[in-house]
Short mmCIF file of C-alpha atoms in Angstrom, two decimals:
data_model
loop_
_atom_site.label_atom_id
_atom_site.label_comp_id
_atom_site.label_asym_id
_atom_site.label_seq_id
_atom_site.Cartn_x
_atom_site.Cartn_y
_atom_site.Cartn_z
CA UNK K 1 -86.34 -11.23 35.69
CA UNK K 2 -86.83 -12.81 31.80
CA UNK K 3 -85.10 -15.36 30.41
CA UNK K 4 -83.28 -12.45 28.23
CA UNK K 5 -82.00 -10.98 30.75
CA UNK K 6 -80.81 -14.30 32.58
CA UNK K 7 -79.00 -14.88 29.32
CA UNK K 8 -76.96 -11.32 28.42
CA UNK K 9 -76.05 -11.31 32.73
CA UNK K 10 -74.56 -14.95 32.16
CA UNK K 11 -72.95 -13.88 28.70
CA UNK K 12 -71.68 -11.09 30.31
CA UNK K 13 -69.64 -12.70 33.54
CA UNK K 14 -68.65 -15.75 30.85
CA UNK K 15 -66.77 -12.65 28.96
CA UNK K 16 -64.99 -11.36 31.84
CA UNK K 17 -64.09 -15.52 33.05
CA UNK K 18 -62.51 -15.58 29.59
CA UNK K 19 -60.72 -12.17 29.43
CA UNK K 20 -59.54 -12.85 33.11
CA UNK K 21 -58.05 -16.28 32.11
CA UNK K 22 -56.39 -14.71 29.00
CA UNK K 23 -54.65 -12.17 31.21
CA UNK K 24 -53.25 -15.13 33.89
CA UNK K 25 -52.42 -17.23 30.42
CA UNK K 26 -50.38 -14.51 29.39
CA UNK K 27 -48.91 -13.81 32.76
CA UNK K 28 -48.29 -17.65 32.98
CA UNK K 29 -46.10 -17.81 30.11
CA UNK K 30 -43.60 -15.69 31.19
CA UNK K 31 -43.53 -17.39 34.67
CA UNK K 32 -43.41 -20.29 32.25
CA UNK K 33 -39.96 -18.92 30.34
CA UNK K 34 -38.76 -18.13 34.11
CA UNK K 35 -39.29 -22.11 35.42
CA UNK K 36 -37.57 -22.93 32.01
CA UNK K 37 -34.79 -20.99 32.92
CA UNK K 38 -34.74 -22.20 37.07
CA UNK K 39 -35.09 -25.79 35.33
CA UNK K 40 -32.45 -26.18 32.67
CA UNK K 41 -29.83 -23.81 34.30
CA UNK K 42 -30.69 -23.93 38.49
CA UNK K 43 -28.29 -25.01 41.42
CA UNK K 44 -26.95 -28.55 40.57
CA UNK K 45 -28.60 -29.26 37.12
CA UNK K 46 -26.26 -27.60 34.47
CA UNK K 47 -22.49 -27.52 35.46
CA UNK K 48 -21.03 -24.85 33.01
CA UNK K 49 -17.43 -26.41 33.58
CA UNK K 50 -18.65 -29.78 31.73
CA UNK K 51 -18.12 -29.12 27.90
CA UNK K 52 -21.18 -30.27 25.63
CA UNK K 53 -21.57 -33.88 24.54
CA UNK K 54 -20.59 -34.98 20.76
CA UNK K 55 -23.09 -35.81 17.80
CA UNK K 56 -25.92 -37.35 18.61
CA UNK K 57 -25.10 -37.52 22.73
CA UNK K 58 -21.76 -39.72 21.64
CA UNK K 59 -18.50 -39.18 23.54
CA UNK K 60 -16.54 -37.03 20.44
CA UNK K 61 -15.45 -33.59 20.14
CA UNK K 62 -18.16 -30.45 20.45
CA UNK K 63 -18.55 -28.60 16.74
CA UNK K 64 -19.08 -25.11 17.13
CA UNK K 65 -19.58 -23.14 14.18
CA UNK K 66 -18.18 -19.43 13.28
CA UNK K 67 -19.39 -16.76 11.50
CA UNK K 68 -18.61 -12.68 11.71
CA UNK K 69 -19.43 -9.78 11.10
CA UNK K 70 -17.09 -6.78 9.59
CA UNK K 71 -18.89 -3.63 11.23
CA UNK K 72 -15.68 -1.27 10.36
CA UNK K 73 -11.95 -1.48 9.31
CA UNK K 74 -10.40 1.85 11.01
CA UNK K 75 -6.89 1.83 10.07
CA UNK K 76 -3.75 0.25 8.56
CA UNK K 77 -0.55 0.99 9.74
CA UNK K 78 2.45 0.47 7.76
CA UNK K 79 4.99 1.06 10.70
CA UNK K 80 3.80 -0.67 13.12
CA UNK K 81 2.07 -3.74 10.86
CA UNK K 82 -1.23 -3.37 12.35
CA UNK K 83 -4.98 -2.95 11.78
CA UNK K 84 -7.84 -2.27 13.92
CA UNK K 85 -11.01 -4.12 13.15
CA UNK K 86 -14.72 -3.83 15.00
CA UNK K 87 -17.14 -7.33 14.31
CA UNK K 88 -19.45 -8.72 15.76
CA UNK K 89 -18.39 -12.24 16.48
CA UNK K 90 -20.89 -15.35 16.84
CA UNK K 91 -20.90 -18.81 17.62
CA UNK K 92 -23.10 -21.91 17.99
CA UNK K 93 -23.37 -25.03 19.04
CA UNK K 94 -25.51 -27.78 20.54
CA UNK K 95 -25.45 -28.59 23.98
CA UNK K 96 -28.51 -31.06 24.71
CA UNK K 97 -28.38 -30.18 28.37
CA UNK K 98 -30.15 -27.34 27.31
CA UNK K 99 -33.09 -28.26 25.75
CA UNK K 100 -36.64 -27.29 26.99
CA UNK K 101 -40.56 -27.45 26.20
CA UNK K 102 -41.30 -24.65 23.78
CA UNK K 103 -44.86 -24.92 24.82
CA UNK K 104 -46.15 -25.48 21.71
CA UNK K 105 -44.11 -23.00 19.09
CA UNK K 106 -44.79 -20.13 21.55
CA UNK K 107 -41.23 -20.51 23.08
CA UNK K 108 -38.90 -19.44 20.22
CA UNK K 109 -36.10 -18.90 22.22
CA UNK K 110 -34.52 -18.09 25.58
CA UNK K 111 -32.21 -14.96 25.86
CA UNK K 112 -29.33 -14.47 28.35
CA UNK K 113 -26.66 -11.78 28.86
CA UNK K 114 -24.38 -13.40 31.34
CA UNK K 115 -21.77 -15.54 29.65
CA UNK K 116 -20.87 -17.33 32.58
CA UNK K 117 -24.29 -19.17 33.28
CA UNK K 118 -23.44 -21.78 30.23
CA UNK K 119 -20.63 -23.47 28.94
CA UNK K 120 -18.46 -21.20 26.47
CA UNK K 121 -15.75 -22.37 23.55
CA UNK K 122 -12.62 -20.90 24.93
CA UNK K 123 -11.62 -19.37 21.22
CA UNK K 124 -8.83 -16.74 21.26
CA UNK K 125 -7.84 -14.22 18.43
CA UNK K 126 -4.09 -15.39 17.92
CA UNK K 127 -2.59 -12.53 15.97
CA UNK K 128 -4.38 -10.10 18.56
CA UNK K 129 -2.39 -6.81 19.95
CA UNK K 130 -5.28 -4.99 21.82
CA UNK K 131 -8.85 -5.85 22.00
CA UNK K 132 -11.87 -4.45 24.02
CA UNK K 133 -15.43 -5.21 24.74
CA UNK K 134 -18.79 -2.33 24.01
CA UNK K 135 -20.77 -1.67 27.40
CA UNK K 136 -22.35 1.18 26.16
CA UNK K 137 -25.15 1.84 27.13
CA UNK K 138 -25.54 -2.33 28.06
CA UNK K 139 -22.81 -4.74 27.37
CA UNK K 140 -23.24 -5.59 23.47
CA UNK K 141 -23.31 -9.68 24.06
CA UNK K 142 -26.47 -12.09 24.00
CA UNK K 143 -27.02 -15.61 24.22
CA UNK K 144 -29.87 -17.67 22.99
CA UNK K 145 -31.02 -20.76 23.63
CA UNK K 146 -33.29 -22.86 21.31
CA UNK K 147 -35.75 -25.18 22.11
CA UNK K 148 -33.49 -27.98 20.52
CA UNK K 149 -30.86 -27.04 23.06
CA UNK K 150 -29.08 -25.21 20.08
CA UNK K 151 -26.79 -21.85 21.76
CA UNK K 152 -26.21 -18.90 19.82
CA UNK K 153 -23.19 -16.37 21.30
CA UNK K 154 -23.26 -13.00 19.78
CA UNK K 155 -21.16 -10.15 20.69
CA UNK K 156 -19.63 -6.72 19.13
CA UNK K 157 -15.68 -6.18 19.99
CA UNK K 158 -13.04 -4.07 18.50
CA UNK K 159 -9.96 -5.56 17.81
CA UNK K 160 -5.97 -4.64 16.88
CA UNK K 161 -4.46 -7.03 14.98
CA UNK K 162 -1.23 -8.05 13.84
CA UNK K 163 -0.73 -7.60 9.91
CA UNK K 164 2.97 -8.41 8.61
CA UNK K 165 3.56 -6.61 5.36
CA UNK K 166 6.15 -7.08 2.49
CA UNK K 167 6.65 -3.70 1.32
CA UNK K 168 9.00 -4.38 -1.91
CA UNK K 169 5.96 -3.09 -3.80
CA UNK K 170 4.94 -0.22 -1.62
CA UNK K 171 2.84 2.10 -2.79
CA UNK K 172 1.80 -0.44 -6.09
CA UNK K 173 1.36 -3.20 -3.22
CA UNK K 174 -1.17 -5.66 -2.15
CA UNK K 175 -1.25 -6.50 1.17
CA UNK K 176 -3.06 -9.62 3.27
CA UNK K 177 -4.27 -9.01 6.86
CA UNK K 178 -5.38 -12.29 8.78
CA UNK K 179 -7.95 -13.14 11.13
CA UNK K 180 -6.97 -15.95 13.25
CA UNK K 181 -8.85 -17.97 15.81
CA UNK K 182 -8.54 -20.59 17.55
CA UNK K 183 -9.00 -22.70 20.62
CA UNK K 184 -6.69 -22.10 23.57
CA UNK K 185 -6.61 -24.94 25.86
CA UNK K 186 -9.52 -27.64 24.25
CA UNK K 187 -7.43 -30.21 21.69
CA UNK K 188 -9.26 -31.41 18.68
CA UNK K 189 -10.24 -34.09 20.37
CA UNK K 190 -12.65 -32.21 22.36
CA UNK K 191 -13.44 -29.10 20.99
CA UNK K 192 -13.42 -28.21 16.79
CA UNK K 193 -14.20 -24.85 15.17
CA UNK K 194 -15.93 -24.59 11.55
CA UNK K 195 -17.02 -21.98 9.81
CA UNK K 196 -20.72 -21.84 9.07
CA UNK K 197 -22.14 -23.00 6.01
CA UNK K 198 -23.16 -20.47 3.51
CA UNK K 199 -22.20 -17.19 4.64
CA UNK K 200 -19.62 -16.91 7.08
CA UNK K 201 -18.00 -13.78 6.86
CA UNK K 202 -20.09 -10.73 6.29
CA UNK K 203 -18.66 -7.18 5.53
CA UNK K 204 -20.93 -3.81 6.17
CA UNK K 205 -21.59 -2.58 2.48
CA UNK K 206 -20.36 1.32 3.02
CA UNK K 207 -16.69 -0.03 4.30
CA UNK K 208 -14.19 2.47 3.43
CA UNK K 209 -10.62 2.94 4.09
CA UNK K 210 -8.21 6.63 3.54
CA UNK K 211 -5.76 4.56 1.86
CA UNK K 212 -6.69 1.08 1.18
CA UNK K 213 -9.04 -0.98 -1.11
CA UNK K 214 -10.94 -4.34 0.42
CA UNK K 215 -11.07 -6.24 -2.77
CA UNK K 216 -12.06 -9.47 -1.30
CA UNK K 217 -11.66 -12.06 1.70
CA UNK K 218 -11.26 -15.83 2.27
CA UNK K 219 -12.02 -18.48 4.99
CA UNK K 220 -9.83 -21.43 5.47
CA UNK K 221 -8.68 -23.69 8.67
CA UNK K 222 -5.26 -23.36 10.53
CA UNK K 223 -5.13 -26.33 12.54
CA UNK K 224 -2.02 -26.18 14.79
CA UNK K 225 -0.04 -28.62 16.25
CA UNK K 226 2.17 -28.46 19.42
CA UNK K 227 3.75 -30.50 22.01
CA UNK K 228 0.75 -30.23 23.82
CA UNK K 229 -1.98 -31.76 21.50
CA UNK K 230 -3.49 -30.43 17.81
CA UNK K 231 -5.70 -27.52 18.09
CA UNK K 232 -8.37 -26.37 15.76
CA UNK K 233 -7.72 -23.03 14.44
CA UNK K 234 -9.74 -20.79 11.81
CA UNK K 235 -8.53 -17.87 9.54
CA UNK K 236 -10.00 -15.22 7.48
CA UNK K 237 -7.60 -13.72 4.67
CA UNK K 238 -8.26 -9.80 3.65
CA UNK K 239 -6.79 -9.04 0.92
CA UNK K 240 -6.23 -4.84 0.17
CA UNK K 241 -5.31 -3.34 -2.26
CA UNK K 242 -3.41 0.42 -1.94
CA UNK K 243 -4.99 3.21 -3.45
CA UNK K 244 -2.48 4.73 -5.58
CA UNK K 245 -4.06 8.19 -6.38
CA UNK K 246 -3.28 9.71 -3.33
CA UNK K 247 0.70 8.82 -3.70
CA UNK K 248 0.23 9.67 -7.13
CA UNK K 249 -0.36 13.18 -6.48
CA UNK K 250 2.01 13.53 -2.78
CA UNK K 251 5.00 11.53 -4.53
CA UNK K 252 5.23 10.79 -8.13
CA UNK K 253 4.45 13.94 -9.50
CA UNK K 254 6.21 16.56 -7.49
CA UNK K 255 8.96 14.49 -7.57
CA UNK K 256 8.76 15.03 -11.47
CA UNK K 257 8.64 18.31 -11.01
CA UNK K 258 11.62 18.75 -9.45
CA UNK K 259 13.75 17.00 -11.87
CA UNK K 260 12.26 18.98 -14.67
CA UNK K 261 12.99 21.99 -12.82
CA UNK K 262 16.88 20.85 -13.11
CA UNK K 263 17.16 20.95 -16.33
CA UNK K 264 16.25 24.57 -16.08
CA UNK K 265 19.90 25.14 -15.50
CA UNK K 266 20.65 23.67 -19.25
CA UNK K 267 19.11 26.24 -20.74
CA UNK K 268 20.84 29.47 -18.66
CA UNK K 269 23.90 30.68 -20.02
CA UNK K 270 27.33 28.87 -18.77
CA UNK K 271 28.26 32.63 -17.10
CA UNK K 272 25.35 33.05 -14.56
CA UNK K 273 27.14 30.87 -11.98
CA UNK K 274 25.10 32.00 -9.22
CA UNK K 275 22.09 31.16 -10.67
CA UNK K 276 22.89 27.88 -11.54
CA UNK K 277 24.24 26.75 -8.74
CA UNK K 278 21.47 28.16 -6.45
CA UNK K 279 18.86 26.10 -8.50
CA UNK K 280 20.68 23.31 -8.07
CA UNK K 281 21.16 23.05 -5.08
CA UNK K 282 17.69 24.00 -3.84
CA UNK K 283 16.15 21.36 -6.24
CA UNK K 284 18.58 18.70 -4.56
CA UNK K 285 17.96 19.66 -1.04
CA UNK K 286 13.93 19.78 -1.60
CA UNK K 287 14.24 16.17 -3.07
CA UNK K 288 16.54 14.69 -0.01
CA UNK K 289 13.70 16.11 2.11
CA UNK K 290 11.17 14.89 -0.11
CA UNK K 291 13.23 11.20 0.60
CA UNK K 292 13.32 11.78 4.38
CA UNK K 293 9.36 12.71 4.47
CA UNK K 294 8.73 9.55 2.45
CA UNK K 295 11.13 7.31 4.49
CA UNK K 296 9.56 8.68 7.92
CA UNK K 297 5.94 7.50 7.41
CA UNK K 298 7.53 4.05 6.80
CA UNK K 299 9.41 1.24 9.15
CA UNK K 300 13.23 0.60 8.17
CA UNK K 301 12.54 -2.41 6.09
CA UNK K 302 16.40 -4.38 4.95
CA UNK K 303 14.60 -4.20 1.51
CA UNK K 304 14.02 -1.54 -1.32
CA UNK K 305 10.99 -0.65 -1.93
CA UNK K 306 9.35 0.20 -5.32
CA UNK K 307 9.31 3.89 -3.66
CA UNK K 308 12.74 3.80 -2.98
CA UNK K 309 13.69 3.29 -6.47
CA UNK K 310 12.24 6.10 -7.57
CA UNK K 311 12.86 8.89 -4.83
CA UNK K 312 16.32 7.25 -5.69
CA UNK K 313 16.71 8.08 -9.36
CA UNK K 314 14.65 11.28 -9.03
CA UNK K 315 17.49 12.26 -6.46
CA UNK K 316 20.15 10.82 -8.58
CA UNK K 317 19.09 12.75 -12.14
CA UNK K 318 18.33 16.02 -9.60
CA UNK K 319 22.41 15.36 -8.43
CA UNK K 320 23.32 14.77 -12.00
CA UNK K 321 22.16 18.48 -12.91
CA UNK K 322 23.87 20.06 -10.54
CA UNK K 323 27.50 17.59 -11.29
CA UNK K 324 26.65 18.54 -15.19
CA UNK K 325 26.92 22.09 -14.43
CA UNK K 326 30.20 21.80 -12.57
CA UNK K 327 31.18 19.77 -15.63
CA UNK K 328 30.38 22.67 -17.56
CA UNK K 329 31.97 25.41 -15.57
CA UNK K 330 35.53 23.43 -15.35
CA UNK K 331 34.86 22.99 -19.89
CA UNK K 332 34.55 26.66 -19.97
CA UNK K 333 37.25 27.58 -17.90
CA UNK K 334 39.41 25.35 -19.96
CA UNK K 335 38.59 26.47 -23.24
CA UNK K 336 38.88 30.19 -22.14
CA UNK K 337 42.75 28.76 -21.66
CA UNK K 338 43.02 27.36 -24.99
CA UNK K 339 41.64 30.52 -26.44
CA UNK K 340 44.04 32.55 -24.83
CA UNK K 341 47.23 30.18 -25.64
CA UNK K 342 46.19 30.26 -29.06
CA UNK K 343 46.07 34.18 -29.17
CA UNK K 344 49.34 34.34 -27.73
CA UNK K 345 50.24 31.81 -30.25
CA UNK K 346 49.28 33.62 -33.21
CA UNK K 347 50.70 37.09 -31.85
CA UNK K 348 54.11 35.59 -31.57
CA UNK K 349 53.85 33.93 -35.38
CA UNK K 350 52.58 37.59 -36.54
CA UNK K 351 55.25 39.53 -34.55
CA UNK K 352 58.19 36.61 -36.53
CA UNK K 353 56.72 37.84 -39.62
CA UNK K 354 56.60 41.39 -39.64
CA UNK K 355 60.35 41.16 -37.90
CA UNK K 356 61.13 38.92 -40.97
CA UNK K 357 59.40 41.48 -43.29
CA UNK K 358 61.37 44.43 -41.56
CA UNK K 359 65.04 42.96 -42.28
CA UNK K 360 63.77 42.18 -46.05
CA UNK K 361 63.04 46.03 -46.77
CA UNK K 362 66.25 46.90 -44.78
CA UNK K 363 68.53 44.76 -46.51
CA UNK K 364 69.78 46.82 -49.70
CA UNK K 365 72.38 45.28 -50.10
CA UNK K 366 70.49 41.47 -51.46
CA UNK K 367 70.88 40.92 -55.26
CA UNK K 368 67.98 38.46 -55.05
CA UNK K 369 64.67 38.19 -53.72
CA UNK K 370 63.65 35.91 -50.71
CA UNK K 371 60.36 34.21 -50.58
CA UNK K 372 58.26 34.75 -47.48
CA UNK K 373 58.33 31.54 -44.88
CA UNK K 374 54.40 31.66 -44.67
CA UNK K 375 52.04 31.52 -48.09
CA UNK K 376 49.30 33.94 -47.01
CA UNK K 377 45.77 32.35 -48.55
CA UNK K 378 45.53 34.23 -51.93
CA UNK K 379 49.46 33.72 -53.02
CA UNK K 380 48.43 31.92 -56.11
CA UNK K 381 51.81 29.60 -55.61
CA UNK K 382 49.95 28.27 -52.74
CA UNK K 383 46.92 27.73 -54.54
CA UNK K 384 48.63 26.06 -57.43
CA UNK K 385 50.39 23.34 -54.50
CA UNK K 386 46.87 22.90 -53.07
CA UNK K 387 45.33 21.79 -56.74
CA UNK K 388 47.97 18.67 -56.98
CA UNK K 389 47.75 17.90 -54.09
CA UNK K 390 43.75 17.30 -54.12
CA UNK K 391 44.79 15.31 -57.09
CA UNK K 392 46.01 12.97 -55.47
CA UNK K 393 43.76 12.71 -52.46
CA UNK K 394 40.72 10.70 -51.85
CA UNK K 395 37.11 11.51 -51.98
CA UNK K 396 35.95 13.05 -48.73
CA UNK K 397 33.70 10.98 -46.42
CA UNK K 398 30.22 11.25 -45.91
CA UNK K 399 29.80 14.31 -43.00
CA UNK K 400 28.35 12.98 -40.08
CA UNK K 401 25.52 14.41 -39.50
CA UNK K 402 25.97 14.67 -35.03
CA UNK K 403 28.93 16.00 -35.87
CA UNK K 404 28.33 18.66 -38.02
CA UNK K 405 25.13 19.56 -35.68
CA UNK K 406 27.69 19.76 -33.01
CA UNK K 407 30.21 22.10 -35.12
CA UNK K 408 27.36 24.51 -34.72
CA UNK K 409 28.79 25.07 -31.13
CA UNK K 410 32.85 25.91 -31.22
CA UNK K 411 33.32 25.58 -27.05
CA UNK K 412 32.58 21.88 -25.44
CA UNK K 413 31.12 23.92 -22.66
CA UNK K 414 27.74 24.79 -24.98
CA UNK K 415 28.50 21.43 -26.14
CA UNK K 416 27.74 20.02 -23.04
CA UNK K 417 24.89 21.73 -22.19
CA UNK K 418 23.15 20.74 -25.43
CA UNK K 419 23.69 17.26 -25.36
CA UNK K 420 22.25 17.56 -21.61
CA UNK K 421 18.92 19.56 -23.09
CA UNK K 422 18.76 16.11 -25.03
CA UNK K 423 20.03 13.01 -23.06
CA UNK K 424 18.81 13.64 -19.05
CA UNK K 425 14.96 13.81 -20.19
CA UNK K 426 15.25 10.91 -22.43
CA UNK K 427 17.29 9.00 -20.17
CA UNK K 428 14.43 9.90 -17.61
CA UNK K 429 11.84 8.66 -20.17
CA UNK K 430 13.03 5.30 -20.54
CA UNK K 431 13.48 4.82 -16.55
CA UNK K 432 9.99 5.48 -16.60
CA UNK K 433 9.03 3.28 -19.34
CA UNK K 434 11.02 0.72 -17.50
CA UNK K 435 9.28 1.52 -13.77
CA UNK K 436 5.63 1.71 -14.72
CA UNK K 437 6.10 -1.21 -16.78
CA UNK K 438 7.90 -3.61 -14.18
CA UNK K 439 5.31 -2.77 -11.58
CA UNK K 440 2.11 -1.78 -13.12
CA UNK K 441 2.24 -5.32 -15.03
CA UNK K 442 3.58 -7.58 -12.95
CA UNK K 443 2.14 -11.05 -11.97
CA UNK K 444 -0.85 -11.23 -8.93
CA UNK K 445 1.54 -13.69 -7.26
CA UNK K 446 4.43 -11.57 -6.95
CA UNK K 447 2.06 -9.04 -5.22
CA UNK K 448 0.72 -11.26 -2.66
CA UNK K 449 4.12 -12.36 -1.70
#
């Protein structure tokens, strides 16, 4: 055999030494990440009940710092003051028990999905109602540890929270829903929560709500303090805003429409009772229902309500209509009297004179001649007396110009009815001049309570 070929059969096993050892290198570091794991977290070397040392190994309380994440906002319910929120909630801290060998940058980190092999903040949502965990298809948590002995605690839940709502504003309202956590049993003086610098609460960019407008959040601290020690306590603020269109066009409008439809009955002459009274009472009984529909999708606040002002007034001009045409029937009926008294008024005067009349021309026996009691309008006597008299009256005043428009109508019936035509729509034009205006431009603090 050559010297070449002595050299290419040596090159050759020399490439399958080094391939082999790359294989059992790779193979090695993952038995490597398993020893980590046997030797920071095995049988008697990491107690999980111990809570983490202070800064810098020192004897004060464990920082852990908060930050979320806003996957979904599914509802917000006015009766029962509640919203239902899914996050994905994390937490770190440094627990120096836990730091390894990262064998030279190749061990980034170690992942775990069982909660119960480390030490855990015991944080608890305070204003929670219901709350669940995802296990589907795996149970959505992690934990990571970092070479530095750094943990990371990730995991997706889906909360319902508690939301108290002032309502005086409903449905022009603004309404803040809290996020509260905080630590259950560890005081301040082992255990603080802050939230994480820079970005601590993030919120999915294609949220979106049926009824309801996130127009922005903020972070603050809650400490509380009981009998039993101070506890450190975080809070996120949402602040929503209530989309108006959609009450705008269930609400506001038809209930417009049905107080225009009222005044319908202004316009129909004072003898069609039974259509007067029918559209009057149908336009009052659609707006109480309209009241009770509104009033069911809400809980019996002791307050009014921006809503309730209106439904109110609507209901009260729709009520007016109906009194206005009652008002109406009772003036017509009354002047039909009058018209008839003065009939029988003036038949009695004209049967006086012709009996006075009839014992003139029978009486042939007078030597003189009697003048009549009553001037009729072109005995020129009377005209003469009417003259002087002017003489000595004053100037007429000025006509009034409502009055004389209303001389166009002899009965206070029509009367009615045409000052109605006039007064309920601009009556209902200044309430809402005066609505819009108090609660379309009112202060932001009044809205936010």
């Amino acid at each position: 055999m050559g010297t070449g070929h002595f050299f290419w059969v040596i090159f050759y096993f020399a490439s399958l030494c080094s391939a082999s050892l790359a294989n059992n290198a790779k193979i090695n570091f993952r038995e490597k990440e398993k020893k980590v794991l046997d030797q920071i977290l095995g049988a008697g070397k990491y107690d999980a009940r111990i809570r983490p040392s202070g800064l810098n190994g020192t004897d004060g309380p464990a920082y852990v710092s908060v930050n979320i994440f806003v996957r979904s906002i599914s509802k917000i319910d006015d009766v029962t003051m509640e919203y239902s929120v899914q996050l994905t909630f994390r937490e770190q801290w440094t627990d120096e028990r836990l730091k390894f060998d990262d064998i030279q940058g190749r061990l980034k980190y170690l992942t775990l999905t069982e909660a119960n092999r480390v030490w855990m903040p015991d944080l608890f949502f305070s204003n929670e109602k219901e709350g669940h965990f995802h296990n589907i298809i795996m149970p959505n948590v992690y934990i990571r540890i970092f070479p530095n002995g750094s943990v990371l605690y990730s995991i997706r839940i889906s909360l319902t929270l508690a939301c108290p709502m002032n309502l005086k504003l409903y449905p022009l309202d603004r309404q803040i829903c809290s996020l509260r956590m905080a630590s259950y049993g560890w005081t301040t003086n082992d255990l603080v929560f802050l939230w994480k610098e820079g970005d601590p609460v993030q919120v999915v960019k294609n949220l979106h709500l049926p009824r309801f407008t996130l127009e922005k959040f903020l972070t603050d601290y809650c400490n509380s303090k009981t009998n039993t020690g101070e506890y450190s306590c975080l809070k996120v603020d949402l602040l929503f805003k209530r989309e108006f269109s959609y009450y705008l066009i269930q609400i506001y409008i038809p209930c417009c429409m049905l107080v225009i439809v009222s005044w319908v009955s202004f316009w129909l002459d004072q003898g069609a009772v039974p259509a007067r009274v029918s559209l009057g009472v149908t336009t009052l009984l659609t707006m109480a229902t309209q009241t009770s529909g509104i009033n069911a999708s809400l809980p019996p606040v002791s307050y009014t309500k921006a809503i309730d002002v209106w439904t109110g007034v609507c209901l009260t001009f729709v009520f007016g209509a109906l009194l206005e045409f009652a008002l109406v029937n009772y003036a017509s009926r009354s002047d039909m009297h009058k018209e008839n008294m003065k009939k029988k008024r003036r038949d009695l005067e004209q049967a006086s004179i012709d009996a006075a009349s009839d014992l003139l021309d029978t009486d042939s026996n007078a030597t003189f001649a009697m003048k009549p009691l009553v001037r009729h309008p072109g005995d020129p006597l009377a005209l003469e007396k009417l003259r002087q008299c002017e003489v000595h009256m004053q100037a007429p005043k000025r006509p009034n110009c409502c009055k004389t428009w209303l001389s166009k109508f002899p009965t206070r019936s029509k009367r009615i009815d045409v000052i109605s035509r006039i007064t309920f729509p601009l009556v209902f034009a200044l309430f809402n001049l005066v609505y819009w205006s108090t609660y379309l431009f009112r202060d932001e603090e009044d809205e936010t309570f």
